[in-house]
């Protein structure tokens, strides 16, 4: 059997050159771009990325090419990588080829239809003109950077600030209450992370509503570059054929960009700014533009984005920004101060934070919250030099309420209970808005900052 589940085709090509993961193959009749090639009797698989002349194609290996030599036979499968689609994929774990890697029986998967992973985006004429918000149960996101139903949200941050924890909490909060299907795509995942996620989803009882697609960190860059397309193809089937809403979680989109840079370097392309591939925008758009809503269903995507050296002007971060409807920026400074989730309320933003979408009250509360936190930020230098006592009375009130807001916007997560001994809290939007509104109005000036730290809604406060 071939990797796409079909009968193995006859070999009709020969390897003429092997240079690491780049393999040139001669054919009497050239296979098309993106076709999957296999080596009979071997696990080696490769994808056609270019035609060198009338007889030779250039390919990138999707699996280790150790042992491959000139003259080895190569077979054209006659199609690109194809992913299985259907109800039976839910609750299973797949690799880039759509093959299961969870050790469970494959009988139901083998009978599923398959779709090419290289698909066109939904035409503009089939996309809805209006959209709503997608509630996560995380206060600071729902109030200050609400996610768009059918949109794309990015979680930006450097190493160790909590991107993966936030993604896992979204899985825990949203998947359990989510009426559609969730697809988790791990690009360049560590095996430990994948194993932990699978175990937690199983224990929480939401695995039966989730599809997991992984490409491990030690796999070939070609596989890491295509695994996102495999996951998205499965998600599109639920949107288009079952008219369901799909939550697509990607961890980490930067590793997708990194895999593209590796493939580009292997192919000998001249790098552009800071060493990134010259076709960075085109490559990213091939994935991002397919994440969209139709009039029948929606794919809502939340993507973790590693920011090299915490530099938001890095080309990878800049190009991802352009595709997003909401940007959630994590701050190393807030993490160091114990304000978790360590989301920066001033840099995070959403195009959905508009009175016509979220309503006048939500917009007013979010704007006033930002203004108060921005004023507190401006006063930091004065406080550091002279102390809070030297501020004007009005500014002292601003500082006190801003510090209460900061602490109210923290929240215990279910996925960190074993580390914090605090039960995770999912907070309704109305409760989050009420808390911010009452702090802004001064109703909680008699409460200490510590009382507002790591709680859910105001109902968690000790009665007086």
PDB file of C-alpha atoms in Angstrom, residues 153-435:
ATOM      1  CA  UNK A 153      -6.112  34.785  16.389  1.00  0.00           C
ATOM      2  CA  UNK A 154      -2.408  34.742  17.162  1.00  0.00           C
ATOM      3  CA  UNK A 155      -0.777  34.171  20.556  1.00  0.00           C
ATOM      4  CA  UNK A 156       2.527  36.034  20.272  1.00  0.00           C
ATOM      5  CA  UNK A 157       5.381  35.574  22.702  1.00  0.00           C
ATOM      6  CA  UNK A 158       8.975  34.539  23.213  1.00  0.00           C
ATOM      7  CA  UNK A 159      10.131  31.301  24.794  1.00  0.00           C
ATOM      8  CA  UNK A 160       8.686  30.424  28.189  1.00  0.00           C
ATOM      9  CA  UNK A 161       5.936  33.044  28.516  1.00  0.00           C
ATOM     10  CA  UNK A 162       3.001  30.617  28.325  1.00  0.00           C
ATOM     11  CA  UNK A 163       1.850  30.215  24.693  1.00  0.00           C
ATOM     12  CA  UNK A 164       1.416  26.441  24.873  1.00  0.00           C
ATOM     13  CA  UNK A 165      -0.258  26.629  28.298  1.00  0.00           C
ATOM     14  CA  UNK A 166      -2.727  29.169  26.888  1.00  0.00           C
ATOM     15  CA  UNK A 167      -3.433  26.931  23.872  1.00  0.00           C
ATOM     16  CA  UNK A 168      -4.017  23.952  26.164  1.00  0.00           C
ATOM     17  CA  UNK A 169      -6.354  26.008  28.365  1.00  0.00           C
ATOM     18  CA  UNK A 170      -8.323  27.024  25.282  1.00  0.00           C
ATOM     19  CA  UNK A 171      -8.643  23.345  24.410  1.00  0.00           C
ATOM     20  CA  UNK A 172      -9.871  22.622  27.936  1.00  0.00           C
ATOM     21  CA  UNK A 173     -12.295  25.584  28.078  1.00  0.00           C
ATOM     22  CA  UNK A 174     -13.645  25.631  24.557  1.00  0.00           C
ATOM     23  CA  UNK A 175     -13.593  22.051  23.331  1.00  0.00           C
ATOM     24  CA  UNK A 176     -15.762  20.792  26.179  1.00  0.00           C
ATOM     25  CA  UNK A 177     -18.501  23.334  25.387  1.00  0.00           C
ATOM     26  CA  UNK A 178     -17.813  23.496  21.657  1.00  0.00           C
ATOM     27  CA  UNK A 179     -20.673  22.198  19.511  1.00  0.00           C
ATOM     28  CA  UNK A 180     -18.524  21.479  16.506  1.00  0.00           C
ATOM     29  CA  UNK A 181     -15.227  19.662  16.094  1.00  0.00           C
ATOM     30  CA  UNK A 182     -11.769  20.724  17.195  1.00  0.00           C
ATOM     31  CA  UNK A 183      -8.580  20.026  15.268  1.00  0.00           C
ATOM     32  CA  UNK A 184      -5.230  20.418  17.030  1.00  0.00           C
ATOM     33  CA  UNK A 185      -2.201  20.718  14.743  1.00  0.00           C
ATOM     34  CA  UNK A 186       1.229  20.338  16.332  1.00  0.00           C
ATOM     35  CA  UNK A 187       3.960  21.635  14.018  1.00  0.00           C
ATOM     36  CA  UNK A 188       7.440  20.670  15.180  1.00  0.00           C
ATOM     37  CA  UNK A 189       6.057  19.454  18.506  1.00  0.00           C
ATOM     38  CA  UNK A 190       8.227  17.844  21.120  1.00  0.00           C
ATOM     39  CA  UNK A 191       7.134  14.265  21.728  1.00  0.00           C
ATOM     40  CA  UNK A 192       6.668  15.070  25.419  1.00  0.00           C
ATOM     41  CA  UNK A 193       4.235  17.896  24.603  1.00  0.00           C
ATOM     42  CA  UNK A 194       2.241  15.715  22.214  1.00  0.00           C
ATOM     43  CA  UNK A 195       2.037  12.901  24.730  1.00  0.00           C
ATOM     44  CA  UNK A 196       0.927  15.251  27.532  1.00  0.00           C
ATOM     45  CA  UNK A 197      -1.758  16.837  25.354  1.00  0.00           C
ATOM     46  CA  UNK A 198      -3.146  13.460  24.280  1.00  0.00           C
ATOM     47  CA  UNK A 199      -3.249  12.278  27.900  1.00  0.00           C
ATOM     48  CA  UNK A 200      -4.975  15.436  29.156  1.00  0.00           C
ATOM     49  CA  UNK A 201      -7.582  15.352  26.399  1.00  0.00           C
ATOM     50  CA  UNK A 202      -8.283  11.708  27.209  1.00  0.00           C
ATOM     51  CA  UNK A 203      -8.597  12.360  30.951  1.00  0.00           C
ATOM     52  CA  UNK A 204     -10.846  15.392  30.449  1.00  0.00           C
ATOM     53  CA  UNK A 205     -13.160  13.428  28.147  1.00  0.00           C
ATOM     54  CA  UNK A 206     -12.877  15.792  25.147  1.00  0.00           C
ATOM     55  CA  UNK A 207     -10.670  13.599  22.941  1.00  0.00           C
ATOM     56  CA  UNK A 208     -13.798  12.155  21.324  1.00  0.00           C
ATOM     57  CA  UNK A 209     -14.523  15.623  19.946  1.00  0.00           C
ATOM     58  CA  UNK A 210     -10.981  16.367  18.771  1.00  0.00           C
ATOM     59  CA  UNK A 211      -8.670  15.418  15.901  1.00  0.00           C
ATOM     60  CA  UNK A 212      -4.915  15.541  16.583  1.00  0.00           C
ATOM     61  CA  UNK A 213      -2.386  15.950  13.762  1.00  0.00           C
ATOM     62  CA  UNK A 214       1.318  16.035  14.639  1.00  0.00           C
ATOM     63  CA  UNK A 215       4.654  16.469  12.942  1.00  0.00           C
ATOM     64  CA  UNK A 216       7.400  15.918  15.484  1.00  0.00           C
ATOM     65  CA  UNK A 217      10.392  18.169  15.940  1.00  0.00           C
ATOM     66  CA  UNK A 218      12.807  15.497  14.660  1.00  0.00           C
ATOM     67  CA  UNK A 219      10.939  14.962  11.380  1.00  0.00           C
ATOM     68  CA  UNK A 220      12.037  16.317   8.012  1.00  0.00           C
ATOM     69  CA  UNK A 221      11.330  20.022   7.314  1.00  0.00           C
ATOM     70  CA  UNK A 222       9.189  18.951   4.338  1.00  0.00           C
ATOM     71  CA  UNK A 223       6.853  17.072   6.686  1.00  0.00           C
ATOM     72  CA  UNK A 224       6.653  19.992   9.122  1.00  0.00           C
ATOM     73  CA  UNK A 225       5.834  22.291   6.201  1.00  0.00           C
ATOM     74  CA  UNK A 226       2.866  20.163   5.083  1.00  0.00           C
ATOM     75  CA  UNK A 227       1.296  18.976   8.350  1.00  0.00           C
ATOM     76  CA  UNK A 228      -0.714  22.192   8.699  1.00  0.00           C
ATOM     77  CA  UNK A 229      -2.294  21.551   5.295  1.00  0.00           C
ATOM     78  CA  UNK A 230      -3.202  18.011   6.371  1.00  0.00           C
ATOM     79  CA  UNK A 231      -4.955  19.252   9.516  1.00  0.00           C
ATOM     80  CA  UNK A 232      -6.729  22.015   7.610  1.00  0.00           C
ATOM     81  CA  UNK A 233      -8.006  19.565   4.995  1.00  0.00           C
ATOM     82  CA  UNK A 234      -9.677  17.519   7.745  1.00  0.00           C
ATOM     83  CA  UNK A 235     -11.153  20.687   9.267  1.00  0.00           C
ATOM     84  CA  UNK A 236     -12.519  21.841   5.894  1.00  0.00           C
ATOM     85  CA  UNK A 237     -14.472  18.589   5.477  1.00  0.00           C
ATOM     86  CA  UNK A 238     -16.415  19.180   8.712  1.00  0.00           C
ATOM     87  CA  UNK A 239     -17.105  22.782   7.691  1.00  0.00           C
ATOM     88  CA  UNK A 240     -18.139  22.019   4.106  1.00  0.00           C
ATOM     89  CA  UNK A 241     -19.803  18.595   4.344  1.00  0.00           C
ATOM     90  CA  UNK A 242     -21.275  18.701   7.850  1.00  0.00           C
ATOM     91  CA  UNK A 243     -21.808  22.481   8.075  1.00  0.00           C
ATOM     92  CA  UNK A 244     -20.145  22.477  11.496  1.00  0.00           C
ATOM     93  CA  UNK A 245     -18.056  25.064  13.289  1.00  0.00           C
ATOM     94  CA  UNK A 246     -14.451  23.925  13.673  1.00  0.00           C
ATOM     95  CA  UNK A 247     -11.864  25.154  16.165  1.00  0.00           C
ATOM     96  CA  UNK A 248      -8.376  24.834  14.651  1.00  0.00           C
ATOM     97  CA  UNK A 249      -5.514  25.164  17.144  1.00  0.00           C
ATOM     98  CA  UNK A 250      -1.982  25.434  15.753  1.00  0.00           C
ATOM     99  CA  UNK A 251       1.126  25.172  17.906  1.00  0.00           C
ATOM    100  CA  UNK A 252       3.391  26.654  16.613  1.00  0.00           C
ATOM    101  CA  UNK A 253       2.969  28.642  13.385  1.00  0.00           C
ATOM    102  CA  UNK A 254       6.543  29.946  13.665  1.00  0.00           C
ATOM    103  CA  UNK A 255       7.816  26.387  13.219  1.00  0.00           C
ATOM    104  CA  UNK A 256       5.810  26.273   9.988  1.00  0.00           C
ATOM    105  CA  UNK A 257       7.688  29.375   8.830  1.00  0.00           C
ATOM    106  CA  UNK A 258      10.943  27.841  10.064  1.00  0.00           C
ATOM    107  CA  UNK A 259      10.294  24.627   8.109  1.00  0.00           C
ATOM    108  CA  UNK A 260       9.687  26.710   4.989  1.00  0.00           C
ATOM    109  CA  UNK A 261      12.984  28.502   5.546  1.00  0.00           C
ATOM    110  CA  UNK A 262      14.779  25.148   5.870  1.00  0.00           C
ATOM    111  CA  UNK A 263      13.226  23.821   2.667  1.00  0.00           C
ATOM    112  CA  UNK A 264      14.062  27.068   0.862  1.00  0.00           C
ATOM    113  CA  UNK A 265      17.688  26.836   2.001  1.00  0.00           C
ATOM    114  CA  UNK A 266      17.896  23.175   0.945  1.00  0.00           C
ATOM    115  CA  UNK A 267      16.680  24.172  -2.512  1.00  0.00           C
ATOM    116  CA  UNK A 268      19.385  26.832  -2.750  1.00  0.00           C
ATOM    117  CA  UNK A 269      17.091  29.878  -2.803  1.00  0.00           C
ATOM    118  CA  UNK A 270      18.742  33.171  -1.905  1.00  0.00           C
ATOM    119  CA  UNK A 271      17.397  34.205   1.528  1.00  0.00           C
ATOM    120  CA  UNK A 272      15.773  37.571   2.125  1.00  0.00           C
ATOM    121  CA  UNK A 273      15.769  39.735   5.268  1.00  0.00           C
ATOM    122  CA  UNK A 274      17.187  38.060   8.397  1.00  0.00           C
ATOM    123  CA  UNK A 275      17.607  34.759   6.562  1.00  0.00           C
ATOM    124  CA  UNK A 276      13.928  34.073   5.854  1.00  0.00           C
ATOM    125  CA  UNK A 277      12.819  32.489   2.604  1.00  0.00           C
ATOM    126  CA  UNK A 278      12.063  34.890  -0.284  1.00  0.00           C
ATOM    127  CA  UNK A 279       8.543  33.451  -0.684  1.00  0.00           C
ATOM    128  CA  UNK A 280       7.614  33.829   3.010  1.00  0.00           C
ATOM    129  CA  UNK A 281       4.374  35.743   2.361  1.00  0.00           C
ATOM    130  CA  UNK A 282       3.207  33.386  -0.395  1.00  0.00           C
ATOM    131  CA  UNK A 283       3.981  30.270   1.638  1.00  0.00           C
ATOM    132  CA  UNK A 284       2.187  31.622   4.707  1.00  0.00           C
ATOM    133  CA  UNK A 285      -0.820  32.741   2.676  1.00  0.00           C
ATOM    134  CA  UNK A 286      -1.202  29.252   1.164  1.00  0.00           C
ATOM    135  CA  UNK A 287      -2.171  28.055   4.646  1.00  0.00           C
ATOM    136  CA  UNK A 288      -3.745  31.117   6.241  1.00  0.00           C
ATOM    137  CA  UNK A 289      -6.114  32.031   3.403  1.00  0.00           C
ATOM    138  CA  UNK A 290      -7.790  28.623   3.617  1.00  0.00           C
ATOM    139  CA  UNK A 291      -8.840  29.290   7.230  1.00  0.00           C
ATOM    140  CA  UNK A 292     -12.186  30.942   6.617  1.00  0.00           C
ATOM    141  CA  UNK A 293     -15.941  30.921   7.191  1.00  0.00           C
ATOM    142  CA  UNK A 294     -18.690  30.014   4.764  1.00  0.00           C
ATOM    143  CA  UNK A 295     -22.392  30.696   5.056  1.00  0.00           C
ATOM    144  CA  UNK A 296     -22.830  27.182   6.475  1.00  0.00           C
ATOM    145  CA  UNK A 297     -19.886  26.760   8.864  1.00  0.00           C
ATOM    146  CA  UNK A 298     -16.722  28.366  10.171  1.00  0.00           C
ATOM    147  CA  UNK A 299     -13.129  27.472  10.933  1.00  0.00           C
ATOM    148  CA  UNK A 300     -11.923  29.536  13.889  1.00  0.00           C
ATOM    149  CA  UNK A 301      -8.162  29.344  14.309  1.00  0.00           C
ATOM    150  CA  UNK A 302      -5.991  30.094  17.341  1.00  0.00           C
ATOM    151  CA  UNK A 303      -2.282  30.003  16.545  1.00  0.00           C
ATOM    152  CA  UNK A 304       0.695  30.178  18.871  1.00  0.00           C
ATOM    153  CA  UNK A 305       3.423  32.350  17.347  1.00  0.00           C
ATOM    154  CA  UNK A 306       6.948  32.212  18.758  1.00  0.00           C
ATOM    155  CA  UNK A 307       8.568  35.663  18.592  1.00  0.00           C
ATOM    156  CA  UNK A 308      12.368  35.431  18.254  1.00  0.00           C
ATOM    157  CA  UNK A 309      14.107  37.482  20.956  1.00  0.00           C
ATOM    158  CA  UNK A 310      10.700  39.011  21.888  1.00  0.00           C
ATOM    159  CA  UNK A 311      11.034  41.207  18.768  1.00  0.00           C
ATOM    160  CA  UNK A 312       7.585  41.878  17.305  1.00  0.00           C
ATOM    161  CA  UNK A 313       9.221  43.490  14.249  1.00  0.00           C
ATOM    162  CA  UNK A 314      10.714  40.134  13.213  1.00  0.00           C
ATOM    163  CA  UNK A 315       9.567  39.378   9.624  1.00  0.00           C
ATOM    164  CA  UNK A 316       7.870  36.134  10.681  1.00  0.00           C
ATOM    165  CA  UNK A 317       5.739  37.922  13.290  1.00  0.00           C
ATOM    166  CA  UNK A 318       5.001  40.843  10.953  1.00  0.00           C
ATOM    167  CA  UNK A 319       3.775  38.569   8.150  1.00  0.00           C
ATOM    168  CA  UNK A 320       1.589  36.553  10.522  1.00  0.00           C
ATOM    169  CA  UNK A 321       0.083  39.754  11.984  1.00  0.00           C
ATOM    170  CA  UNK A 322      -1.353  40.657   8.592  1.00  0.00           C
ATOM    171  CA  UNK A 323      -3.576  37.555   8.498  1.00  0.00           C
ATOM    172  CA  UNK A 324      -5.088  37.879  11.967  1.00  0.00           C
ATOM    173  CA  UNK A 325      -8.308  39.378  13.289  1.00  0.00           C
ATOM    174  CA  UNK A 326      -7.038  39.262  16.891  1.00  0.00           C
ATOM    175  CA  UNK A 327      -3.518  39.489  18.290  1.00  0.00           C
ATOM    176  CA  UNK A 328      -2.826  38.338  21.849  1.00  0.00           C
ATOM    177  CA  UNK A 329       0.679  39.392  22.905  1.00  0.00           C
ATOM    178  CA  UNK A 330       2.315  37.728  25.898  1.00  0.00           C
ATOM    179  CA  UNK A 331       4.716  39.758  28.020  1.00  0.00           C
ATOM    180  CA  UNK A 332       7.847  38.464  29.743  1.00  0.00           C
ATOM    181  CA  UNK A 333       7.612  41.345  32.238  1.00  0.00           C
ATOM    182  CA  UNK A 334       4.081  40.357  33.290  1.00  0.00           C
ATOM    183  CA  UNK A 335       5.140  36.717  33.603  1.00  0.00           C
ATOM    184  CA  UNK A 336       7.999  37.781  35.885  1.00  0.00           C
ATOM    185  CA  UNK A 337       5.478  39.677  38.063  1.00  0.00           C
ATOM    186  CA  UNK A 338       3.276  36.580  38.376  1.00  0.00           C
ATOM    187  CA  UNK A 339       0.395  38.083  36.360  1.00  0.00           C
ATOM    188  CA  UNK A 340      -0.898  34.981  34.558  1.00  0.00           C
ATOM    189  CA  UNK A 341      -1.991  34.654  31.852  1.00  0.00           C
ATOM    190  CA  UNK A 342       0.902  36.966  30.995  1.00  0.00           C
ATOM    191  CA  UNK A 343      -1.048  38.815  28.291  1.00  0.00           C
ATOM    192  CA  UNK A 344      -0.086  42.422  27.613  1.00  0.00           C
ATOM    193  CA  UNK A 345      -3.385  44.374  27.724  1.00  0.00           C
ATOM    194  CA  UNK A 346      -1.956  47.327  25.802  1.00  0.00           C
ATOM    195  CA  UNK A 347      -0.334  45.478  22.900  1.00  0.00           C
ATOM    196  CA  UNK A 348      -3.099  42.898  22.466  1.00  0.00           C
ATOM    197  CA  UNK A 349      -5.918  43.935  20.166  1.00  0.00           C
ATOM    198  CA  UNK A 350      -8.817  42.701  18.070  1.00  0.00           C
ATOM    199  CA  UNK A 351     -10.735  44.134  15.154  1.00  0.00           C
ATOM    200  CA  UNK A 352     -13.864  42.736  16.836  1.00  0.00           C
ATOM    201  CA  UNK A 353     -13.541  45.303  19.637  1.00  0.00           C
ATOM    202  CA  UNK A 354     -15.994  47.581  17.898  1.00  0.00           C
ATOM    203  CA  UNK A 355     -19.282  48.931  19.303  1.00  0.00           C
ATOM    204  CA  UNK A 356     -21.199  47.552  16.315  1.00  0.00           C
ATOM    205  CA  UNK A 357     -19.916  44.026  17.094  1.00  0.00           C
ATOM    206  CA  UNK A 358     -19.518  43.713  20.881  1.00  0.00           C
ATOM    207  CA  UNK A 359     -21.970  46.428  21.931  1.00  0.00           C
ATOM    208  CA  UNK A 360     -21.534  49.870  23.473  1.00  0.00           C
ATOM    209  CA  UNK A 361     -21.103  48.646  27.066  1.00  0.00           C
ATOM    210  CA  UNK A 362     -18.356  46.124  26.272  1.00  0.00           C
ATOM    211  CA  UNK A 363     -16.543  48.638  24.066  1.00  0.00           C
ATOM    212  CA  UNK A 364     -16.734  51.360  26.733  1.00  0.00           C
ATOM    213  CA  UNK A 365     -15.447  49.074  29.503  1.00  0.00           C
ATOM    214  CA  UNK A 366     -12.574  47.800  27.326  1.00  0.00           C
ATOM    215  CA  UNK A 367     -11.597  51.338  26.288  1.00  0.00           C
ATOM    216  CA  UNK A 368     -11.672  52.670  29.859  1.00  0.00           C
ATOM    217  CA  UNK A 369      -9.710  49.646  31.106  1.00  0.00           C
ATOM    218  CA  UNK A 370      -7.009  50.242  28.504  1.00  0.00           C
ATOM    219  CA  UNK A 371      -6.885  53.975  29.245  1.00  0.00           C
ATOM    220  CA  UNK A 372      -6.426  53.359  32.967  1.00  0.00           C
ATOM    221  CA  UNK A 373      -3.724  50.726  32.439  1.00  0.00           C
ATOM    222  CA  UNK A 374      -1.961  53.006  29.905  1.00  0.00           C
ATOM    223  CA  UNK A 375      -1.985  55.886  32.402  1.00  0.00           C
ATOM    224  CA  UNK A 376      -0.539  53.574  35.064  1.00  0.00           C
ATOM    225  CA  UNK A 377       2.206  52.584  32.601  1.00  0.00           C
ATOM    226  CA  UNK A 378       3.048  56.261  32.046  1.00  0.00           C
ATOM    227  CA  UNK A 379       3.368  56.836  35.793  1.00  0.00           C
ATOM    228  CA  UNK A 380       5.775  53.922  36.335  1.00  0.00           C
ATOM    229  CA  UNK A 381       8.930  56.029  35.969  1.00  0.00           C
ATOM    230  CA  UNK A 382       7.677  58.640  38.430  1.00  0.00           C
ATOM    231  CA  UNK A 383       6.683  55.927  40.906  1.00  0.00           C
ATOM    232  CA  UNK A 384      10.114  54.293  40.589  1.00  0.00           C
ATOM    233  CA  UNK A 385      11.893  57.575  41.387  1.00  0.00           C
ATOM    234  CA  UNK A 386       9.600  59.254  43.912  1.00  0.00           C
ATOM    235  CA  UNK A 387       7.104  56.644  45.119  1.00  0.00           C
ATOM    236  CA  UNK A 388       3.326  56.530  44.881  1.00  0.00           C
ATOM    237  CA  UNK A 389       2.958  58.957  47.797  1.00  0.00           C
ATOM    238  CA  UNK A 390       4.376  61.842  45.729  1.00  0.00           C
ATOM    239  CA  UNK A 391       1.720  61.502  43.017  1.00  0.00           C
ATOM    240  CA  UNK A 392      -1.305  63.740  42.809  1.00  0.00           C
ATOM    241  CA  UNK A 393      -4.399  62.378  44.556  1.00  0.00           C
ATOM    242  CA  UNK A 394      -6.109  61.713  41.213  1.00  0.00           C
ATOM    243  CA  UNK A 395      -3.088  59.752  39.968  1.00  0.00           C
ATOM    244  CA  UNK A 396      -2.931  57.739  43.186  1.00  0.00           C
ATOM    245  CA  UNK A 397      -6.522  56.649  42.568  1.00  0.00           C
ATOM    246  CA  UNK A 398      -5.597  55.658  38.994  1.00  0.00           C
ATOM    247  CA  UNK A 399      -2.646  53.583  40.227  1.00  0.00           C
ATOM    248  CA  UNK A 400      -4.709  51.819  42.896  1.00  0.00           C
ATOM    249  CA  UNK A 401      -7.509  50.907  40.504  1.00  0.00           C
ATOM    250  CA  UNK A 402      -5.115  49.938  37.693  1.00  0.00           C
ATOM    251  CA  UNK A 403      -3.305  47.552  40.016  1.00  0.00           C
ATOM    252  CA  UNK A 404      -6.651  46.012  40.985  1.00  0.00           C
ATOM    253  CA  UNK A 405      -7.542  45.656  37.295  1.00  0.00           C
ATOM    254  CA  UNK A 406      -4.236  43.923  36.606  1.00  0.00           C
ATOM    255  CA  UNK A 407      -4.875  41.419  39.338  1.00  0.00           C
ATOM    256  CA  UNK A 408      -8.527  40.869  38.454  1.00  0.00           C
ATOM    257  CA  UNK A 409      -7.471  40.032  34.879  1.00  0.00           C
ATOM    258  CA  UNK A 410      -5.344  37.147  36.172  1.00  0.00           C
ATOM    259  CA  UNK A 411      -7.021  33.757  36.201  1.00  0.00           C
ATOM    260  CA  UNK A 412      -6.248  30.231  37.437  1.00  0.00           C
ATOM    261  CA  UNK A 413      -6.079  27.658  34.636  1.00  0.00           C
ATOM    262  CA  UNK A 414      -7.333  24.095  34.729  1.00  0.00           C
ATOM    263  CA  UNK A 415      -4.168  22.868  32.991  1.00  0.00           C
ATOM    264  CA  UNK A 416      -1.943  24.329  35.736  1.00  0.00           C
ATOM    265  CA  UNK A 417      -3.885  23.042  38.747  1.00  0.00           C
ATOM    266  CA  UNK A 418      -1.181  20.485  39.556  1.00  0.00           C
ATOM    267  CA  UNK A 419       1.392  23.301  39.865  1.00  0.00           C
ATOM    268  CA  UNK A 420      -0.672  26.008  41.583  1.00  0.00           C
ATOM    269  CA  UNK A 421      -3.201  24.001  43.653  1.00  0.00           C
ATOM    270  CA  UNK A 422      -5.797  26.516  42.404  1.00  0.00           C
ATOM    271  CA  UNK A 423      -8.842  25.076  40.602  1.00  0.00           C
ATOM    272  CA  UNK A 424      -9.181  26.376  37.056  1.00  0.00           C
ATOM    273  CA  UNK A 425     -11.940  28.899  36.406  1.00  0.00           C
ATOM    274  CA  UNK A 426     -13.925  29.507  33.225  1.00  0.00           C
ATOM    275  CA  UNK A 427     -15.419  33.017  33.461  1.00  0.00           C
ATOM    276  CA  UNK A 428     -18.494  34.173  31.556  1.00  0.00           C
ATOM    277  CA  UNK A 429     -18.102  37.402  29.588  1.00  0.00           C
ATOM    278  CA  UNK A 430     -20.780  39.216  31.602  1.00  0.00           C
ATOM    279  CA  UNK A 431     -18.981  38.364  34.854  1.00  0.00           C
ATOM    280  CA  UNK A 432     -15.656  39.607  33.466  1.00  0.00           C
ATOM    281  CA  UNK A 433     -17.228  42.865  32.238  1.00  0.00           C
ATOM    282  CA  UNK A 434     -18.996  43.419  35.565  1.00  0.00           C
ATOM    283  CA  UNK A 435     -15.726  42.984  37.478  1.00  0.00           C
TER     284      UNK A 435
END
